[in-house]
Amino acid sequence: MALVNVVNMAVLDNPAPFLSSFSFEITFECLQPLADDLEWKVLYVGSAEDTSHDQVLDEILVGPIPVGINKFVLQADAPDISQIPEGDILGVTVVLVTCSYREKEFVRVGYYVNNEYAEPYEEEVGPPRPLDMKKVRRVVLSEKPRVTRFAIPWGDKEEVSSGQAPQDSSLQENGQEGGQQQQLQQDESLQGQSMEGQMLEDAKGMALDEMGGGDDDIAESEEEDDVSVEGKDMMMEEDVMMGNAVTAAME
């Protein structure tokens, strides 16, 4: 049994300029006293083709952790654009929030991120190069994150079966002032796929106009994309609900 459960997460200041910090308001429950701190990390996927462009935006230790409900805001600097291939700055990518105990990751939350140039440009020519990063806007699809949980040993003598598969969940939106709040909802267990990779595969080639949507037709779907833990192939099938949510967030 997990001794720490993330129950809510809100993406604050969204949409935001690309160069601004990420802010996540995280609510979690601790069921028993913990001997060590929790390690929280924010990871930005710089390229779907090469994991060497991934960036750890921040990692912090939080503790001691009192038993009960806890809440804090996790802030992380914007990605270093010098580490992102120029062709991958705009478009859809992924940001991950992970939590570990004693160097064992037990939860991972993945969000789609769309970076767009704020000024009009000719589609055939593309935006002016080099990009003026002050004109790039970041939109986090906070309504439909992908959540994966892992069984880990929480005590000195506790063991976990190596064959146990990670479990996938979704965070359901629960609006709240200061950010879009989500509530964790358990779904199916997954095997063999990479969360980060599958999300990139699903998002590949997507543009906001291709995603579609409007004020009156935001879809409510119970279907979830299969995801699990780490990888790099997350960009390809159109997700109408995702597109509608992004369009609504931008408006």
Tab-separated table of C-alpha atoms in Angstrom:
chain	number	residue	atom	x	y	z
A	1	MET	CA	0.000	0.000	0.000
A	2	ALA	CA	1.273	3.447	-0.932
A	3	LEU	CA	1.873	5.660	2.104
A	4	VAL	CA	1.681	8.845	0.007
A	5	ASN	CA	-1.084	9.590	-2.505
A	6	VAL	CA	-1.274	12.647	-4.757
A	7	VAL	CA	-4.917	13.662	-4.621
A	8	ASN	CA	-4.946	16.999	-6.478
A	9	MET	CA	-2.717	18.989	-8.799
A	10	ALA	CA	-3.339	22.440	-10.299
A	11	VAL	CA	-1.309	24.112	-13.030
A	12	LEU	CA	-1.043	27.767	-12.043
A	13	ASP	CA	-0.479	30.755	-14.356
A	14	ASN	CA	-1.630	28.908	-17.454
A	15	PRO	CA	-1.306	29.920	-20.303
A	16	ALA	CA	1.969	31.765	-19.754
A	17	PRO	CA	4.968	33.145	-21.662
A	18	PHE	CA	7.467	30.416	-22.554
A	19	LEU	CA	10.202	32.064	-20.477
A	20	SER	CA	8.112	32.170	-17.298
A	21	SER	CA	8.349	29.599	-14.505
A	22	PHE	CA	6.145	26.527	-14.229
A	23	SER	CA	3.969	26.434	-11.096
A	24	PHE	CA	2.131	23.367	-9.816
A	25	GLU	CA	-0.062	23.412	-6.704
A	26	ILE	CA	0.159	19.880	-5.339
A	27	THR	CA	-2.040	18.317	-2.676
A	28	PHE	CA	-1.067	14.925	-1.294
A	29	GLU	CA	-2.025	12.691	1.604
A	30	CYS	CA	0.464	10.971	3.897
A	31	LEU	CA	-0.983	7.930	5.670
A	32	GLN	CA	1.878	7.117	8.051
A	33	PRO	CA	4.988	8.892	9.401
A	34	LEU	CA	7.889	8.802	6.923
A	35	ALA	CA	11.497	8.406	7.984
A	36	ASP	CA	12.829	10.363	4.982
A	37	ASP	CA	11.903	13.296	2.755
A	38	LEU	CA	10.012	13.163	-0.525
A	39	GLU	CA	11.877	14.185	-3.687
A	40	TRP	CA	9.836	16.127	-6.251
A	41	LYS	CA	11.138	16.696	-9.769
A	42	VAL	CA	9.978	18.602	-12.875
A	43	LEU	CA	11.216	17.250	-16.234
A	44	TYR	CA	10.773	18.953	-19.621
A	45	VAL	CA	10.981	16.902	-22.821
A	46	GLY	CA	13.066	18.936	-25.266
A	47	SER	CA	12.806	16.605	-28.263
A	48	ALA	CA	10.749	13.565	-29.183
A	49	GLU	CA	13.719	12.191	-31.109
A	50	ASP	CA	16.530	12.469	-28.559
A	51	THR	CA	16.340	12.043	-24.788
A	52	SER	CA	19.597	13.960	-24.358
A	53	HIS	CA	17.545	17.158	-24.773
A	54	ASP	CA	15.390	16.377	-21.718
A	55	GLN	CA	15.893	18.897	-18.928
A	56	VAL	CA	15.350	18.590	-15.194
A	57	LEU	CA	13.887	22.020	-14.453
A	58	ASP	CA	13.923	21.592	-10.690
A	59	GLU	CA	14.211	18.951	-7.993
A	60	ILE	CA	13.524	19.576	-4.323
A	61	LEU	CA	13.286	17.619	-1.083
A	62	VAL	CA	10.130	18.134	0.979
A	63	GLY	CA	10.064	17.057	4.598
A	64	PRO	CA	9.545	16.128	7.304
A	65	ILE	CA	6.082	15.137	6.127
A	66	PRO	CA	3.252	15.279	8.677
A	67	VAL	CA	0.529	12.651	8.555
A	68	GLY	CA	-2.600	13.925	6.840
A	69	ILE	CA	-3.312	16.262	3.926
A	70	ASN	CA	-0.425	18.448	2.761
A	71	LYS	CA	-0.308	21.166	0.098
A	72	PHE	CA	2.516	23.164	-1.475
A	73	VAL	CA	3.425	24.986	-4.706
A	74	LEU	CA	6.213	23.467	-6.776
A	75	GLN	CA	7.905	26.051	-9.012
A	76	ALA	CA	10.439	25.327	-11.738
A	77	ASP	CA	12.371	27.587	-14.092
A	78	ALA	CA	11.569	27.692	-17.791
A	79	PRO	CA	13.580	25.335	-20.020
A	80	ASP	CA	16.973	26.441	-21.304
A	81	ILE	CA	16.280	27.057	-25.007
A	82	SER	CA	19.956	26.519	-25.858
A	83	GLN	CA	19.415	22.827	-25.029
A	84	ILE	CA	16.342	22.460	-27.285
A	85	PRO	CA	16.712	21.902	-31.043
A	86	GLU	CA	15.367	24.958	-32.865
A	87	GLY	CA	12.825	22.873	-34.740
A	88	ASP	CA	11.402	21.468	-31.479
A	89	ILE	CA	10.799	24.734	-29.598
A	90	LEU	CA	7.345	25.276	-31.104
A	91	GLY	CA	4.635	22.637	-31.132
A	92	VAL	CA	3.527	19.940	-28.712
A	93	THR	CA	5.765	18.380	-26.082
A	94	VAL	CA	5.503	17.058	-22.513
A	95	VAL	CA	6.311	18.195	-18.989
A	96	LEU	CA	6.492	15.610	-16.175
A	97	VAL	CA	6.125	15.982	-12.412
A	98	THR	CA	7.506	13.028	-10.457
A	99	CYS	CA	7.820	12.116	-6.798
A	100	SER	CA	10.242	9.636	-5.246
A	101	TYR	CA	10.896	8.199	-1.802
A	102	ARG	CA	14.353	6.874	-0.971
A	103	GLU	CA	15.306	7.283	-4.653
A	104	LYS	CA	12.345	5.134	-5.755
A	105	GLU	CA	9.812	6.903	-7.992
A	106	PHE	CA	6.230	6.098	-6.993
A	107	VAL	CA	4.146	8.592	-8.999
A	108	ARG	CA	4.560	10.412	-12.312
A	109	VAL	CA	2.177	13.000	-13.783
A	110	GLY	CA	2.577	13.932	-17.447
A	111	TYR	CA	1.075	17.017	-19.124
A	112	TYR	CA	0.917	17.900	-22.801
A	113	VAL	CA	2.404	21.347	-23.497
A	114	ASN	CA	1.794	23.388	-26.649
A	115	ASN	CA	4.245	26.182	-27.453
A	116	GLU	CA	3.033	28.653	-30.073
A	117	TYR	CA	4.282	31.859	-31.652
A	118	ALA	CA	1.992	34.664	-30.524
A	119	GLU	CA	2.198	36.763	-33.713
A	120	PRO	CA	0.764	35.817	-37.141
A	121	TYR	CA	3.132	34.384	-39.717
A	122	GLU	CA	2.911	32.686	-43.110
A	123	GLU	CA	2.430	28.960	-42.641
A	124	GLU	CA	4.599	28.104	-45.625
A	125	VAL	CA	7.461	30.287	-44.382
A	126	GLY	CA	7.100	29.774	-40.650
A	127	PRO	CA	7.805	32.277	-37.846
A	128	PRO	CA	10.839	34.567	-38.138
A	129	ARG	CA	14.182	32.974	-37.236
A	130	PRO	CA	15.803	33.114	-34.804
A	131	LEU	CA	12.665	32.977	-32.687
A	132	ASP	CA	11.868	35.919	-30.456
A	133	MET	CA	11.218	33.890	-27.303
A	134	LYS	CA	9.331	36.785	-25.722
A	135	LYS	CA	6.623	36.120	-28.328
A	136	VAL	CA	6.318	32.391	-27.624
A	137	ARG	CA	3.401	31.330	-25.433
A	138	ARG	CA	3.123	28.095	-23.439
A	139	VAL	CA	-0.208	26.310	-22.914
A	140	VAL	CA	-0.302	23.317	-20.557
A	141	LEU	CA	-3.196	20.939	-21.169
A	142	SER	CA	-4.056	20.775	-17.495
A	143	GLU	CA	-7.434	19.079	-17.965
A	144	LYS	CA	-6.089	15.733	-19.100
A	145	PRO	CA	-2.805	14.704	-17.474
A	146	ARG	CA	-1.535	11.143	-17.530
A	147	VAL	CA	-0.732	9.632	-14.147
A	148	THR	CA	1.314	6.504	-13.470
A	149	ARG	CA	1.869	4.987	-10.032
A	150	PHE	CA	4.576	2.493	-9.078
A	151	ALA	CA	4.689	0.111	-6.120
A	152	ILE	CA	7.801	0.736	-4.030
A	153	PRO	CA	9.073	-0.441	-0.631
A	154	TRP	CA	8.179	2.172	1.977
A	155	GLY	CA	9.831	0.487	4.960
A	156	ASP	CA	13.230	-1.073	5.588
A	157	LYS	CA	11.855	-4.634	5.464
A	158	GLU	CA	9.136	-4.136	2.879
A	159	GLU	CA	9.564	-5.818	-0.490
A	160	VAL	CA	7.721	-5.269	-3.767
A	161	SER	CA	7.122	-7.907	-6.414
A	162	SER	CA	9.223	-7.122	-9.469
A	163	GLY	CA	6.433	-8.324	-11.731
A	164	GLN	CA	3.901	-5.767	-10.541
A	165	ALA	CA	2.839	-3.467	-13.376
A	166	PRO	CA	2.564	0.315	-12.997
A	167	GLN	CA	-0.946	1.673	-12.734
A	168	ASP	CA	-2.308	4.428	-14.961
A	169	SER	CA	-4.753	7.071	-13.781
A	170	SER	CA	-6.184	10.337	-14.970
A	171	LEU	CA	-6.536	13.634	-13.163
A	172	GLN	CA	-10.056	14.982	-13.562
A	173	GLU	CA	-10.560	18.723	-13.583
A	174	ASN	CA	-12.109	20.289	-10.514
A	175	GLY	CA	-12.064	24.054	-11.096
A	176	GLN	CA	-10.621	26.254	-8.355
A	177	GLU	CA	-9.507	29.890	-8.224
A	178	GLY	CA	-5.811	30.398	-8.930
A	179	GLY	CA	-5.480	27.423	-11.268
A	180	GLN	CA	-7.282	24.465	-12.796
A	181	GLN	CA	-7.593	21.821	-10.109
A	182	GLN	CA	-7.685	18.147	-10.895
A	183	GLN	CA	-8.689	15.098	-8.910
A	184	LEU	CA	-6.953	11.767	-9.306
A	185	GLN	CA	-9.086	8.944	-10.634
A	186	GLN	CA	-7.735	5.409	-10.831
A	187	ASP	CA	-7.876	3.657	-14.220
A	188	GLU	CA	-6.292	0.571	-15.822
A	189	SER	CA	-2.883	-0.907	-15.130
A	190	LEU	CA	-0.389	-0.722	-18.010
A	191	GLN	CA	2.442	-2.838	-19.236
A	192	GLY	CA	5.361	-2.271	-21.578
A	193	GLN	CA	4.740	1.312	-22.761
A	194	SER	CA	6.558	4.493	-21.850
A	195	MET	CA	4.429	7.297	-20.474
A	196	GLU	CA	6.600	10.051	-21.807
A	197	GLY	CA	7.160	8.221	-25.083
A	198	GLN	CA	3.517	7.288	-25.682
A	199	MET	CA	2.342	10.828	-24.944
A	200	LEU	CA	4.806	12.183	-27.499
A	201	GLU	CA	3.619	9.619	-30.033
A	202	ASP	CA	0.003	10.678	-29.499
A	203	ALA	CA	0.858	14.349	-29.850
A	204	LYS	CA	3.185	14.061	-32.866
A	205	GLY	CA	2.358	16.418	-35.679
A	206	MET	CA	-0.464	18.097	-33.787
A	207	ALA	CA	-1.233	21.780	-34.275
A	208	LEU	CA	-3.949	23.686	-32.464
A	209	ASP	CA	-6.120	24.040	-35.588
A	210	GLU	CA	-5.869	20.289	-36.179
A	211	MET	CA	-7.054	19.619	-32.637
A	212	GLY	CA	-10.276	21.532	-33.277
A	213	GLY	CA	-12.860	22.468	-30.662
A	214	GLY	CA	-14.802	25.488	-29.513
A	215	ASP	CA	-16.631	27.036	-26.610
A	216	ASP	CA	-19.706	24.871	-27.005
A	217	ASP	CA	-18.273	21.468	-27.809
A	218	ILE	CA	-15.671	20.588	-25.201
A	219	ALA	CA	-15.841	16.813	-25.099
A	220	GLU	CA	-16.175	14.835	-21.907
A	221	SER	CA	-14.708	11.389	-22.621
A	222	GLU	CA	-14.081	8.479	-20.327
A	223	GLU	CA	-11.527	6.977	-22.701
A	224	GLU	CA	-7.891	7.280	-21.655
A	225	ASP	CA	-4.742	6.972	-23.742
A	226	ASP	CA	-2.569	4.099	-22.575
A	227	VAL	CA	0.555	5.370	-20.877
A	228	SER	CA	3.102	4.106	-18.433
A	229	VAL	CA	6.608	5.257	-17.538
A	230	GLU	CA	9.570	6.748	-19.610
A	231	GLY	CA	10.301	6.665	-23.246
A	232	LYS	CA	10.174	8.838	-26.251
A	233	ASP	CA	7.579	8.135	-28.922
A	234	MET	CA	4.593	10.425	-27.651
A	235	MET	CA	3.185	12.161	-30.868
A	236	MET	CA	0.658	10.848	-33.542
A	237	GLU	CA	-3.013	10.165	-33.100
A	238	GLU	CA	-5.332	13.153	-32.937
A	239	ASP	CA	-7.034	13.546	-29.582
A	240	VAL	CA	-10.172	15.625	-30.127
A	241	MET	CA	-10.832	16.057	-26.436
A	242	MET	CA	-7.273	17.203	-25.871
A	243	GLY	CA	-7.598	19.718	-28.693
A	244	ASN	CA	-10.841	21.100	-27.363
A	245	ALA	CA	-9.361	21.512	-23.892
A	246	VAL	CA	-6.293	23.308	-25.234
A	247	THR	CA	-8.439	25.654	-27.316
A	248	ALA	CA	-10.615	26.404	-24.296
A	249	ALA	CA	-7.568	27.044	-22.092
A	250	MET	CA	-6.137	29.510	-24.628
A	251	GLU	CA	-9.379	31.396	-24.831
